[in-house]
Amino acid sequence: MLRQLIIVLVLISVVTNLWAKEGMWIPTLLQKYNIEEMSSMGFKLSVEDVYSINNASLKDAVVLFGGGCTGGVISADGLLITNHHCGFGQIQEHSSVEHDYLTNGFWAMNRSEELTNPGLTVQFLVKMEDVTAKILKNVTDKMEQSARLDTIQKNSEKIKKEYIKGTGYSADIKPLFNGNQYFIYIYEVYKDIRLVGAPPVAIGKFGGDTDNWVWPRHTGDFSLFRIYAGKDNKPAAYSPENVPYKPKKFFSINLKGLKEGDFTMVFGYPGTTQRYIPSQAVNLIMNQSDPTKVAIRTVKLNIWDARMKTDPKIRIQYAGKYVSASNSWKKWQGEVKGLQRMDAVNVKKAGEAEFKKWVAAEPERIKKYGTILPDFEKLYAEYLPYLTANDYYTECIQRGSDIFTLIARFEQLETAKDEEQQQKEIKKLKEYLIGYFKDYDKTTDELVWSALMKIYITKVDPKFMPEKLIGQIPNILKDNYLTMIYGKSLLNDSIKINKILNNFGRKSIKRLQNDKVYALFKMIRQYYRDNVDVIFKDLYSDINVVQKKYTAAILEMNEGTRIMADANLTLRVGYGKIEGYKPADGVTFKCFSTLKGIIEKDNPDIYDYNVPESLRKLYINRDFGQYVNDSGEVPIAFCASNHTTGGNSGSPVVNANGELIGLNFDRAWEGTMSDIVYDPDHCRNIALDMRYALFIIDKFAGAGYLLKEMEIVK
C-alpha cells in the first residue's frame, strides 16, 4: 500500500507539477506560467525585473561561467562571485608548492595583483527566443532521421548567422522537450577574467568528499573573479589596458538575515535533466550504468587518494582531477539510492500504464503513438550491452589515465593533410604538454593505468574487444607486465616527446606506433569506433526518435498544463522556500548551519576537517562583526526547496526582493535522483549564505576593501 501511495504521489508531481518547488522554468514564460504562483509565495518583483530585453534586469547580473557553472556580478566594477569548486581549476593552475593557493588561499589586495586566466570566459545572455517554426522549416515526419538532422542543422546555422550579423555576439540554438521545440540564445562573451580571491580548501572545500552532497554542510564554497573589458566596455582579449567591466545590472547583497519559510529564487544554468525517459532507461541507470561507473572510479580515486597523501606536489597535481571525478562518483551513488527508495522504475511503469490507456482511447492516437512503448522495450534491450561496453570504454580508456588522454591528442597530428596543418597541430600539442606535465606524476598514472586496463580486459564482453587484445590478456595479467611497458613508453617523458615533435616526420609516427602503450590505445580505440560506437550511436539515435515522439505525446496528453522542459545548460529560474527535511525515520534536518558546526567538526588530523588557525581564533574571540544571525552565530549555509542540478553551481540565490542571499553549490544526497524523478520531501538545494562569504572576505582574509564596491543592504 505504501509503495502504491508513493507511486501515485510522484505521478502527480511528474505530470501536473503541483509543487511550486519543482521545476526549472524558462524566464520568457514566467508571465504565462509562474509569476502568479511566485507572487503568492511572497515574491515582490515583476517578470520585467527578472528578465527583460530592453531594460536592465536580474538576468544581466547572471553569467554562464566557463563551460558549465553559473556566476553572479556583485559590483559596478565587474566583481563576480561563483563557487570555489567552479574556480578550482584556475586556482589549481596558479598553484605550486611555492605558492600553494589551494592550501593557503589567494587574495588580491589590489587590482594589479589579480591573476589572468587564459581560456576562461563568462557569457551574458542578451536574449532568448522561440525559433521552432524556423528550425523545422522543410522538416517532415516522413524524413529519414539523417536527412531530418541535416536539415535542422542547416536551418540552425542560417538562423544563427542572421541573428548575430554585425553584433559581435555569439548564438546557440538548443532543443527543448527532446526536439519538439527550439530556442535561440544570444550571448555576449567576455574573455578577460581575472582571479580576485579564493579561500583555502580548508574553507572552500571544508568536509571534502565526506561531506560532498550531504546536508548539513559547512563549506565556504565561493571564489571571486573580475570581468575586464576594452575601454568601450565590450569584450576584448586580455590586455593590460583593459578596464573593469561595467555591468547593466549587479546584485545587491542582503545582510538583514534569513528565516525558515522565506521565498528563494535560483537563477542559473542547470545542465541536464531526464524527466521524460521511460522505465527501461531508469532501470539501466539504476542497475547497470551508475553502479558500473562508481566501481571503476572507486579504484581510480583510491589510487589518487593514497598517492596524494604521500607528497604535497602530487596533491596539487591531482587535486582538480580528483575533485572532478569524485563529484560524479558520489552523485551517482546518491542517485541510485534515491531511485531505489522512490521505486522509480515502477513509478515510470505506472505512468506508462496511464499513457497506454490514454493512447488506446482514440484510434488516431493509436495510429500516431501506439508503437512507442513496444519500441522502447525493443530498443533498450538492444542498447544495454552497448551501453555497458561504452561505460567501460569511457571510464577505463577514454577518461581513465593521463597517458591515454595524451595519446588521444596525437590523432590530429597523425592525420594532418599537409605540412602547414601538421605544424599547427605540433604547436597546439606543445602548448598542451606544458599544462599536462605540470599536473602529471608518472608513478601515480602508471598505477591508475594498470588498474583500469585490468578492469577493462576482465569485465568487458570479449565480443566488444579486438581479437589481438584478447590474445594479449594472459601477458597483461602477468605481474609487472603493464608496469614494464608503461615504464618504457616514450609518452611518460616530456623531453622525449618534445624531441619527437621538434623533428616530426614519418619516422616519428613510426616510432610512436611502435610504442606499446600507444599501440594498445590505438588498437582499442579503433576497434571501439568501428564495432561498438557506431552501433551504440545508431541505437541511441533510434531511441531519441522514439523519445521525441513520446515527449510530444506527453505534451499533448497534458495540454494546458504547465510542464517543465528538461534542463540543457540554458538560463532557467527555480523557486521555492528555505526549509529543512526528514531524510530518515527519526531524523530531522534543520535548514541552517553555522560556524559553530565547523568548530565542532574541527580535527587537525584529518585534512578535510583541519580548520585554519585564524578561523579558530575568530570563533574563540567571537570576532564576527556584522555577519551574524539572530542567535549571534555566523551562518554558513542553508537548504531550500529549489529544483537544481549540475550547472547550477554558483547560481545566485535571491530573496523576494531580488537581493542576493546565497550562492547555490550542491544538492542534498537524498535528492540527487531529482534529474529523473522528483521527491518534494527530500529534494533540497544547498546554498552558501552570503554573510559567511563576506565574513571570510572581511574578517578572515583582510580583503574588506572589496566590500566597499558592493551594494550591501543592512
C-alpha angles and dihedrals in degrees: 000000000000092000091051091050091052090051092050093048094048092047090054089051095047097045106035105021094222091165113079092206092065117082145059103227133204108245095222090058098049092101091056101041114014121020096083091053093043090053092049088055091054105272109150103190132084129242088254089058089056101040128010134152098198101038135043110271140165091274088068090063094053124084139187098238115212113318102323118006137079131233139183131222111233105177143039087247097063098263108166131197125201136147123299088234090053091054093037094103092055093044091049092046091057092046129097135159088268094046105028102179091167093062099030103030127230130251126175106214092197135010094264088065095055111117125234121232114201112211096019115122139175123207127209117203110234095182145326127217140181108248099166096126092049094047094049095046109135090005116127135179090240093063122106111254093247092052091046093052091045092053092047090049093051092047090048095053092047093050094047091053091050094050098049101034109137095356106096088228128125125230136209128185118203133181122239127200091020094303100320091111135025132203130189118218120201116202139186107214122207117199106183104078119159131197111243105171147344132177119234116273087253084072105021093048100021110165093024118205092338091067097031111122089006133117131243093051130185099187124136090209103177142106133183129229134169127224115223127197140179117274088269089060089245126126114282137171115257114294132156085233093062118110133211112283117253106219126212087228138006133185121258111218121234118219096169092099141248134254137191112278095029116143114254132186127194117207114191154097110288111195116211138349129171106203098149103046116124129249092265091059092049090050091053092049094046101041106025121014103040095043091048093051093044092053093051095046091047089064093048095044092049091054093047092047093052093047095045090057091058100059135020090218092056090046090057093042094054101031095098094043092049094049092049095048096042095050094065091036093061094038091056090053092053091045092055092049092049094048090050093048091049091046083230098178091057091043088058092044091053090052090049090052089056090046090051091053091050092051093047092054094073129041090216091055091049089054093046103037108012097105097049100094096041089048091054091050093052097042097047091050088056092041098054100078092043092049090052092049089048092051092053092046093048096046100038104032114016098039099011111096137012094240094055090047089054094048090054088061091064094065096087090048093052093050098043108142097212144004094269094055090043092056091049090053092047090052092050091047093051090052090049092050092061093063093034096059092040087065099035131100116184098211094045094050094045090056092049094044093050094047094048094045089055091049091050097050094043100042105037118088106254091233087069094054130073115257091237090059091048088054090054095051096095090055094044091054093053117106113269095359094116091041090054097051092042090052091052095047119116089218099072092063122073093198093055093046094049090047089056092048093048091058100028119171143118092302089054092054090048091050091052093047090054091055104105096217091048092047092048092054093046092049094050094043096047092050091046092051095047100040110021113021095049092055092039091055093045091053091046089051091049090050090050091054090055091042091055090053091045092051091048088053091049089052090050092045090053099037111161092023122110108250127179121234113227115264115262106172094278128123113287139167124224124181139186139121139282104265142142128225146210110250096181143001110300094006124109124180118206118217101242136062127193143198087263088070091055091055090047090055094044112131119160090196093063116066095213093050101040103120114210111255093235090056090050090053092050089054096045091049092043087230095162103136115194094332100096139111127231090280093055094251127124108250115226109180144344136205125223141174099257115133107238140157141175110322091041088088105122093017114152113246111207135188129232090286095052092252119143112255102157151359118238113231111154151357128244110264093235090062104045090110087071090104086071109018124014123220112190092197096058108021109102133158118220120220137184112242107238090223089068092049091053091044090055093046093048110029102024103035099029090227095126090137086081091064090062091070093049127087105234121190111209 
